[in-house]
């Protein structure tokens, strides 16, 4: 990547400008051209882009693709900025460490814990909607999607109310430094590293307090585990907080927009509660909250007739895979009753998202409550604003009116 900006590198590899408004509005037609032309593509900078469903699944399931350990804070050949401390995030671990840590977390992050949160999510949703509908127009992201997901993950983890603004601000600075947003300045990199240090210190202190005075929350349960060392515990807490609110925020925002734009499907969603499960899976496939995964070849691997050399990075375009016509019939159509919907919105293989059941519960409750109260919900024309990110597919604002 020497001599080229990250923006130029991605544009060269993908064959389109991923920072353009046209890509933000509809990335899937751009993905389709890339997938049709070359589903396993090597850019001139040396990294690979995989866009076909079967090839994406193959990479995510293959133990020969993983994460290099001890990654420096920022290197010119890294697709994602980051810190070596991220090695303590479950997301960046390889077996056998990953196997051990994931098994330990699954012991305490059980379905019963998610189910216990359902009444809280229902109450918080109604409270937020009461406030939002007091005005003729409101921003769905700022009024419902973000505060609901933030409150829920804090309730799950046991983050005190007074600490939430500080923890949220640090999480945003960290995320801004790891997204491939093509504008990673030295200042943003420094803020990212400072934010991670802040989060590491905070969750270390909070876990120590939970160990001394446990409550009925996930961090208290994690603090009692003997299978994780202190750094792994802190990393798990940080990752759950960051991933736990961002994914659900974007699921609610993207799902609402999809249903508004497809009124017949929206009517079916409201008229037939029996399709709740398939409807949510289709919304996740149709416009997934996160669009890609990065892996590194830990040894030479053959994929789709190509040799991927040890050390080369692979960009797995899960958003493209979710719209691959070889796997999904009429992938550009929203079909809330779509059968056999094995999308990759939550990843695949050993790193499949542990928090998926929580995101599904929150997203399903929020969407039904919102549209039941405002079945004619409409978007203010010309008001959509997407995040400047290739990794995250989410709206920064979604101004809506209740249509009444």
Short mmCIF file of C-alpha atoms in Angstrom, two decimals:
data_model
loop_
_atom_site.label_atom_id
_atom_site.label_comp_id
_atom_site.label_asym_id
_atom_site.label_seq_id
_atom_site.Cartn_x
_atom_site.Cartn_y
_atom_site.Cartn_z
CA UNK A 1 0.00 0.00 0.00
CA UNK A 2 3.05 2.25 0.03
CA UNK A 3 2.41 5.48 -1.91
CA UNK A 4 -1.35 5.03 -2.06
CA UNK A 5 -4.06 6.13 0.32
CA UNK A 6 -6.41 3.56 1.82
CA UNK A 7 -9.17 5.15 -0.26
CA UNK A 8 -7.21 4.62 -3.48
CA UNK A 9 -6.37 1.05 -2.52
CA UNK A 10 -10.00 0.10 -1.89
CA UNK A 11 -11.19 1.85 -5.06
CA UNK A 12 -8.61 -0.04 -7.11
CA UNK A 13 -9.44 -3.40 -5.55
CA UNK A 14 -13.22 -3.03 -5.68
CA UNK A 15 -13.55 -1.32 -9.03
CA UNK A 16 -15.73 1.46 -7.60
CA UNK A 17 -15.38 4.33 -5.15
CA UNK A 18 -16.75 3.07 -1.82
CA UNK A 19 -16.89 6.60 -0.40
CA UNK A 20 -19.21 7.92 -3.12
CA UNK A 21 -22.85 8.84 -2.36
CA UNK A 22 -23.98 6.34 -4.99
CA UNK A 23 -22.31 3.50 -3.12
CA UNK A 24 -23.77 4.64 0.19
CA UNK A 25 -27.28 4.68 -1.30
CA UNK A 26 -27.04 1.21 -2.84
CA UNK A 27 -23.86 -0.83 -2.34
CA UNK A 28 -25.46 -4.03 -3.65
CA UNK A 29 -25.45 -3.14 -7.34
CA UNK A 30 -21.74 -2.34 -7.03
CA UNK A 31 -21.15 -5.64 -5.24
CA UNK A 32 -22.99 -7.46 -8.03
CA UNK A 33 -20.70 -6.08 -10.73
CA UNK A 34 -17.64 -7.13 -8.74
CA UNK A 35 -19.06 -10.59 -7.98
CA UNK A 36 -20.05 -11.18 -11.60
CA UNK A 37 -16.66 -10.02 -12.89
CA UNK A 38 -14.35 -11.72 -10.40
CA UNK A 39 -15.76 -13.35 -7.22
CA UNK A 40 -12.23 -13.95 -5.86
CA UNK A 41 -10.33 -10.83 -6.85
CA UNK A 42 -6.79 -9.69 -6.05
CA UNK A 43 -6.22 -5.95 -6.01
CA UNK A 44 -2.94 -4.39 -7.10
CA UNK A 45 -2.07 -3.67 -3.44
CA UNK A 46 -1.96 -7.40 -2.73
CA UNK A 47 -5.09 -8.13 -0.75
CA UNK A 48 -8.03 -10.22 -1.90
CA UNK A 49 -11.74 -9.41 -2.15
CA UNK A 50 -14.21 -12.32 -1.96
CA UNK A 51 -17.82 -11.57 -2.93
CA UNK A 52 -19.55 -14.87 -3.84
CA UNK A 53 -21.60 -16.57 -1.12
CA UNK A 54 -19.96 -19.99 -1.30
CA UNK A 55 -16.46 -18.51 -1.31
CA UNK A 56 -17.26 -16.22 1.64
CA UNK A 57 -18.57 -19.17 3.64
CA UNK A 58 -15.48 -21.18 2.72
CA UNK A 59 -13.12 -18.48 4.04
CA UNK A 60 -15.08 -17.98 7.26
CA UNK A 61 -15.15 -21.74 7.93
CA UNK A 62 -11.51 -22.46 7.08
CA UNK A 63 -9.10 -22.55 10.06
CA UNK A 64 -6.29 -21.63 7.69
CA UNK A 65 -7.72 -18.10 7.68
CA UNK A 66 -7.46 -16.23 10.95
CA UNK A 67 -5.85 -13.23 12.61
CA UNK A 68 -2.16 -12.43 12.98
CA UNK A 69 -1.35 -11.97 16.65
CA UNK A 70 0.55 -8.99 18.09
CA UNK A 71 -0.64 -6.69 15.31
CA UNK A 72 0.98 -3.25 15.69
CA UNK A 73 -1.13 -0.17 16.31
CA UNK A 74 -1.09 0.92 12.67
CA UNK A 75 0.72 -0.54 9.71
CA UNK A 76 0.41 0.47 6.05
CA UNK A 77 -0.61 -3.04 5.02
CA UNK A 78 -3.50 -3.31 7.50
CA UNK A 79 -7.01 -3.12 6.08
CA UNK A 80 -8.34 -2.15 9.49
CA UNK A 81 -6.59 0.15 11.90
CA UNK A 82 -6.18 -1.25 15.38
CA UNK A 83 -4.09 -2.09 18.38
CA UNK A 84 -2.26 -5.18 19.54
CA UNK A 85 -4.54 -5.04 22.59
CA UNK A 86 -7.36 -6.12 20.27
CA UNK A 87 -5.82 -9.60 20.41
CA UNK A 88 -7.77 -9.90 23.66
CA UNK A 89 -11.04 -9.38 21.79
CA UNK A 90 -12.77 -12.68 21.04
CA UNK A 91 -13.31 -11.41 17.50
CA UNK A 92 -9.54 -11.41 16.82
CA UNK A 93 -8.54 -14.64 18.54
CA UNK A 94 -7.51 -17.89 16.88
CA UNK A 95 -7.97 -21.41 18.27
CA UNK A 96 -7.17 -22.75 20.78
CA UNK A 97 -7.48 -19.45 22.67
CA UNK A 98 -10.67 -18.57 20.84
CA UNK A 99 -12.19 -21.99 21.59
CA UNK A 100 -11.47 -21.67 25.30
CA UNK A 101 -12.67 -18.06 25.67
CA UNK A 102 -15.81 -18.50 23.58
CA UNK A 103 -16.81 -21.63 25.53
CA UNK A 104 -16.38 -19.75 28.80
CA UNK A 105 -18.44 -16.77 27.64
CA UNK A 106 -21.20 -19.03 26.34
CA UNK A 107 -21.54 -20.50 29.83
CA UNK A 108 -22.74 -17.18 31.21
CA UNK A 109 -24.20 -15.51 28.09
CA UNK A 110 -27.06 -17.99 27.99
CA UNK A 111 -30.49 -17.64 26.31
CA UNK A 112 -32.07 -17.28 29.75
CA UNK A 113 -30.09 -14.07 30.29
CA UNK A 114 -31.38 -12.62 27.02
CA UNK A 115 -34.97 -13.69 27.80
CA UNK A 116 -34.74 -12.02 31.20
CA UNK A 117 -34.08 -8.73 29.41
CA UNK A 118 -37.25 -8.90 27.28
CA UNK A 119 -39.53 -7.00 29.75
CA UNK A 120 -36.86 -4.31 30.11
CA UNK A 121 -36.59 -3.90 26.32
CA UNK A 122 -40.37 -3.72 25.98
CA UNK A 123 -40.65 -1.02 28.66
CA UNK A 124 -37.73 0.99 27.30
CA UNK A 125 -39.12 0.80 23.77
CA UNK A 126 -42.51 2.14 24.83
CA UNK A 127 -40.89 4.89 26.91
CA UNK A 128 -38.75 6.04 23.99
CA UNK A 129 -41.67 5.87 21.55
CA UNK A 130 -43.88 7.91 23.88
CA UNK A 131 -41.26 10.66 23.85
CA UNK A 132 -40.62 10.39 20.11
CA UNK A 133 -44.27 10.55 19.04
CA UNK A 134 -44.81 13.71 21.10
CA UNK A 135 -43.41 15.55 18.05
CA UNK A 136 -44.78 15.37 14.48
CA UNK A 137 -41.34 14.37 13.18
CA UNK A 138 -38.39 12.69 14.87
CA UNK A 139 -35.06 11.05 14.07
CA UNK A 140 -35.55 7.32 14.46
CA UNK A 141 -31.84 6.69 15.07
CA UNK A 142 -31.42 9.30 17.79
CA UNK A 143 -34.84 8.82 19.37
CA UNK A 144 -35.20 5.03 19.36
CA UNK A 145 -32.57 2.84 17.69
CA UNK A 146 -29.45 4.16 19.40
CA UNK A 147 -30.78 4.89 22.91
CA UNK A 148 -32.61 1.55 23.05
CA UNK A 149 -29.57 -0.49 22.02
CA UNK A 150 -27.25 1.48 24.32
CA UNK A 151 -29.57 1.14 27.32
CA UNK A 152 -30.04 -2.58 26.70
CA UNK A 153 -26.36 -3.47 26.42
CA UNK A 154 -25.62 -1.41 29.54
CA UNK A 155 -28.42 -3.20 31.38
CA UNK A 156 -27.06 -6.56 30.23
CA UNK A 157 -23.49 -5.80 31.25
CA UNK A 158 -24.35 -3.88 34.40
CA UNK A 159 -22.81 -0.52 33.36
CA UNK A 160 -24.09 2.11 35.84
CA UNK A 161 -26.27 4.92 34.46
CA UNK A 162 -23.78 7.63 35.38
CA UNK A 163 -20.93 5.95 33.48
CA UNK A 164 -22.77 5.45 30.21
CA UNK A 165 -22.03 8.78 28.45
CA UNK A 166 -18.28 8.44 29.07
CA UNK A 167 -18.16 4.81 27.97
CA UNK A 168 -20.21 5.59 24.88
CA UNK A 169 -17.93 8.48 23.88
CA UNK A 170 -14.84 6.30 24.22
CA UNK A 171 -16.48 3.53 22.18
CA UNK A 172 -17.28 5.98 19.36
CA UNK A 173 -13.69 7.25 19.25
CA UNK A 174 -12.43 3.67 19.12
CA UNK A 175 -14.81 2.69 16.31
CA UNK A 176 -13.88 5.77 14.29
CA UNK A 177 -10.30 4.54 14.29
CA UNK A 178 -10.87 0.97 13.11
CA UNK A 179 -13.41 1.49 10.33
CA UNK A 180 -11.91 1.52 6.82
CA UNK A 181 -13.35 5.02 6.27
CA UNK A 182 -10.41 6.14 4.08
CA UNK A 183 -9.71 9.21 6.23
CA UNK A 184 -7.79 7.75 9.19
CA UNK A 185 -5.67 10.69 10.27
CA UNK A 186 -2.90 10.60 12.84
CA UNK A 187 -5.24 12.42 15.21
CA UNK A 188 -7.99 9.83 14.79
CA UNK A 189 -5.49 7.04 15.31
CA UNK A 190 -4.30 8.66 18.53
CA UNK A 191 -7.89 9.11 19.73
CA UNK A 192 -8.57 5.46 18.93
CA UNK A 193 -5.65 4.29 21.02
CA UNK A 194 -6.52 6.64 23.88
CA UNK A 195 -10.13 5.44 23.78
CA UNK A 196 -9.08 1.80 23.97
CA UNK A 197 -6.87 2.59 26.96
CA UNK A 198 -9.82 4.35 28.62
CA UNK A 199 -12.15 1.41 27.96
CA UNK A 200 -9.54 -1.07 29.15
CA UNK A 201 -9.08 0.78 32.43
CA UNK A 202 -12.81 1.31 32.92
CA UNK A 203 -13.85 -2.31 32.33
CA UNK A 204 -10.96 -3.54 34.46
CA UNK A 205 -12.19 -1.42 37.37
CA UNK A 206 -15.82 -2.38 36.78
CA UNK A 207 -15.04 -6.09 36.66
CA UNK A 208 -13.11 -5.79 39.92
CA UNK A 209 -16.13 -4.14 41.54
CA UNK A 210 -18.43 -6.83 40.16
CA UNK A 211 -16.15 -9.50 41.57
CA UNK A 212 -16.40 -7.95 45.03
CA UNK A 213 -20.10 -7.10 44.86
CA UNK A 214 -21.78 -9.19 42.12
CA UNK A 215 -25.22 -8.44 40.71
CA UNK A 216 -27.47 -10.19 38.21
CA UNK A 217 -25.67 -9.00 35.10
CA UNK A 218 -23.27 -10.42 32.54
CA UNK A 219 -20.12 -8.70 33.80
CA UNK A 220 -20.73 -10.09 37.29
CA UNK A 221 -21.02 -13.56 35.81
CA UNK A 222 -17.88 -13.06 33.70
CA UNK A 223 -15.94 -11.78 36.71
CA UNK A 224 -16.39 -15.12 38.46
CA UNK A 225 -14.90 -17.18 35.62
CA UNK A 226 -11.56 -18.87 36.24
CA UNK A 227 -11.07 -19.74 32.57
CA UNK A 228 -10.25 -16.16 31.47
CA UNK A 229 -7.24 -14.09 32.44
CA UNK A 230 -7.73 -10.39 33.35
CA UNK A 231 -6.86 -9.10 29.88
CA UNK A 232 -9.27 -11.52 28.23
CA UNK A 233 -12.00 -10.47 30.67
CA UNK A 234 -11.46 -6.78 29.92
CA UNK A 235 -11.37 -7.43 26.18
CA UNK A 236 -14.59 -9.42 26.33
CA UNK A 237 -16.36 -6.64 28.22
CA UNK A 238 -15.17 -3.98 25.78
CA UNK A 239 -16.11 -6.01 22.70
CA UNK A 240 -19.57 -6.83 24.03
CA UNK A 241 -20.26 -3.19 24.77
CA UNK A 242 -19.06 -1.93 21.38
CA UNK A 243 -20.67 -4.66 19.27
CA UNK A 244 -23.78 -4.93 21.41
CA UNK A 245 -25.18 -1.49 20.71
CA UNK A 246 -23.91 -0.78 17.19
CA UNK A 247 -25.34 -3.84 15.47
CA UNK A 248 -28.81 -3.42 16.96
CA UNK A 249 -28.91 0.31 16.20
CA UNK A 250 -28.26 -0.40 12.53
CA UNK A 251 -30.66 -3.37 12.43
CA UNK A 252 -33.52 -1.17 13.67
CA UNK A 253 -32.63 1.69 11.33
CA UNK A 254 -32.04 -0.40 8.20
CA UNK A 255 -35.03 -2.64 8.94
CA UNK A 256 -37.39 0.31 9.40
CA UNK A 257 -36.25 1.90 6.16
CA UNK A 258 -36.68 -1.37 4.23
CA UNK A 259 -40.24 -1.80 5.52
CA UNK A 260 -41.14 1.81 4.75
CA UNK A 261 -39.86 1.39 1.19
CA UNK A 262 -41.82 -1.87 0.74
CA UNK A 263 -45.38 -1.09 1.89
CA UNK A 264 -46.83 -4.46 0.88
CA UNK A 265 -44.22 -6.26 2.97
CA UNK A 266 -44.82 -3.83 5.83
CA UNK A 267 -48.55 -4.63 5.77
CA UNK A 268 -47.76 -8.34 5.81
CA UNK A 269 -45.36 -7.83 8.72
CA UNK A 270 -48.11 -6.16 10.78
CA UNK A 271 -50.94 -8.44 9.69
CA UNK A 272 -49.21 -11.76 10.33
CA UNK A 273 -47.19 -12.02 13.57
CA UNK A 274 -46.43 -15.65 12.68
CA UNK A 275 -43.79 -14.47 10.19
CA UNK A 276 -41.85 -12.57 12.87
CA UNK A 277 -38.84 -14.90 12.73
CA UNK A 278 -38.48 -15.15 8.95
CA UNK A 279 -39.20 -11.43 8.60
CA UNK A 280 -36.33 -10.46 10.86
CA UNK A 281 -33.92 -12.83 9.11
CA UNK A 282 -34.88 -11.33 5.76
CA UNK A 283 -34.35 -7.79 7.01
CA UNK A 284 -30.90 -8.84 8.24
CA UNK A 285 -30.06 -10.37 4.86
CA UNK A 286 -31.53 -7.53 2.81
CA UNK A 287 -29.52 -4.71 4.39
CA UNK A 288 -27.10 -6.15 6.95
CA UNK A 289 -25.78 -3.95 9.80
CA UNK A 290 -22.19 -4.95 9.01
CA UNK A 291 -20.95 -5.76 5.55
CA UNK A 292 -17.54 -7.34 5.71
CA UNK A 293 -15.00 -9.41 7.60
CA UNK A 294 -11.22 -9.36 7.30
CA UNK A 295 -9.14 -12.54 7.53
CA UNK A 296 -5.46 -13.28 6.98
CA UNK A 297 -4.15 -16.46 5.40
CA UNK A 298 -2.16 -18.26 8.11
CA UNK A 299 -0.70 -20.55 5.43
CA UNK A 300 -1.00 -20.87 1.65
CA UNK A 301 -4.62 -21.57 0.65
CA UNK A 302 -6.30 -22.40 -2.66
CA UNK A 303 -9.62 -20.60 -3.16
CA UNK A 304 -11.66 -20.52 -6.35
CA UNK A 305 -8.69 -21.49 -8.45
CA UNK A 306 -6.42 -18.87 -6.89
CA UNK A 307 -3.47 -19.28 -4.54
CA UNK A 308 -3.73 -16.98 -1.53
CA UNK A 309 -0.29 -16.78 0.02
CA UNK A 310 0.43 -16.93 3.73
CA UNK A 311 0.14 -13.46 5.24
CA UNK A 312 -2.14 -12.04 2.54
CA UNK A 313 -5.34 -10.43 3.75
CA UNK A 314 -8.82 -11.28 2.50
CA UNK A 315 -11.78 -8.91 2.54
CA UNK A 316 -14.89 -11.10 2.89
CA UNK A 317 -17.81 -9.06 1.52
CA UNK A 318 -20.68 -10.58 3.50
CA UNK A 319 -23.00 -7.88 2.17
CA UNK A 320 -22.30 -9.09 -1.37
CA UNK A 321 -22.76 -12.73 -0.34
CA UNK A 322 -26.20 -11.91 1.10
CA UNK A 323 -27.26 -10.72 -2.38
CA UNK A 324 -25.71 -13.54 -4.40
CA UNK A 325 -28.36 -14.94 -6.79
CA UNK A 326 -26.55 -18.29 -6.76
CA UNK A 327 -27.71 -18.64 -3.13
CA UNK A 328 -30.79 -16.41 -2.82
CA UNK A 329 -33.56 -16.27 -5.40
CA UNK A 330 -34.29 -12.67 -6.46
CA UNK A 331 -31.90 -11.31 -3.84
CA UNK A 332 -32.81 -7.69 -4.54
CA UNK A 333 -36.42 -8.32 -3.52
CA UNK A 334 -37.55 -8.09 0.10
CA UNK A 335 -39.44 -11.30 0.93
CA UNK A 336 -40.36 -11.57 4.60
CA UNK A 337 -41.33 -15.23 4.20
CA UNK A 338 -38.08 -16.24 2.44
CA UNK A 339 -37.24 -19.88 3.35
CA UNK A 340 -33.82 -21.32 4.16
CA UNK A 341 -32.41 -17.85 4.76
CA UNK A 342 -28.85 -18.64 5.83
CA UNK A 343 -27.53 -15.10 5.49
CA UNK A 344 -24.13 -13.94 6.72
CA UNK A 345 -25.25 -10.81 8.59
CA UNK A 346 -23.87 -12.23 11.84
CA UNK A 347 -20.91 -13.91 10.19
CA UNK A 348 -20.31 -17.65 9.95
CA UNK A 349 -18.00 -20.28 11.35
CA UNK A 350 -16.33 -20.08 14.75
CA UNK A 351 -16.64 -16.30 14.93
CA UNK A 352 -20.39 -16.18 14.38
CA UNK A 353 -21.74 -13.35 16.56
CA UNK A 354 -22.47 -14.46 20.13
CA UNK A 355 -24.82 -11.52 20.61
CA UNK A 356 -27.08 -12.39 17.67
CA UNK A 357 -30.00 -13.60 19.88
CA UNK A 358 -29.97 -10.30 21.79
CA UNK A 359 -29.92 -8.24 18.58
CA UNK A 360 -32.78 -10.30 17.15
CA UNK A 361 -34.87 -9.86 20.31
CA UNK A 362 -34.31 -6.10 20.49
CA UNK A 363 -34.77 -5.54 16.77
CA UNK A 364 -37.95 -7.60 16.53
CA UNK A 365 -39.60 -5.93 19.53
CA UNK A 366 -38.64 -2.42 18.43
CA UNK A 367 -39.80 -2.82 14.83
CA UNK A 368 -43.16 -4.29 15.78
CA UNK A 369 -43.83 -1.69 18.48
CA UNK A 370 -42.83 1.17 16.18
CA UNK A 371 -44.90 0.12 13.17
CA UNK A 372 -47.89 -0.95 15.26
CA UNK A 373 -48.09 2.58 16.62
CA UNK A 374 -47.36 4.19 13.24
CA UNK A 375 -48.30 1.82 10.39
CA UNK A 376 -48.00 4.70 7.90
CA UNK A 377 -44.55 5.80 9.05
CA UNK A 378 -42.81 7.80 6.32
CA UNK A 379 -39.31 9.13 5.69
CA UNK A 380 -38.83 12.85 5.15
CA UNK A 381 -37.64 13.12 1.50
CA UNK A 382 -33.95 13.83 0.99
CA UNK A 383 -33.12 13.29 4.65
CA UNK A 384 -31.19 9.99 4.64
CA UNK A 385 -27.61 10.07 5.89
CA UNK A 386 -25.36 6.99 5.96
CA UNK A 387 -22.18 6.38 7.92
CA UNK A 388 -18.97 6.86 5.97
CA UNK A 389 -17.83 3.27 6.35
CA UNK A 390 -17.27 0.20 4.25
CA UNK A 391 -17.54 -2.01 7.34
CA UNK A 392 -20.72 -0.62 8.92
CA UNK A 393 -23.97 -0.28 7.01
CA UNK A 394 -26.00 2.16 9.06
CA UNK A 395 -27.82 5.47 9.02
CA UNK A 396 -26.56 8.43 11.00
CA UNK A 397 -30.07 9.89 10.88
CA UNK A 398 -33.51 8.72 9.74
CA UNK A 399 -36.07 11.55 10.10
CA UNK A 400 -39.58 10.10 10.00
CA UNK A 401 -43.16 11.25 10.35
CA UNK A 402 -45.98 9.21 11.81
CA UNK A 403 -48.15 9.73 8.74
CA UNK A 404 -51.24 10.68 10.69
#
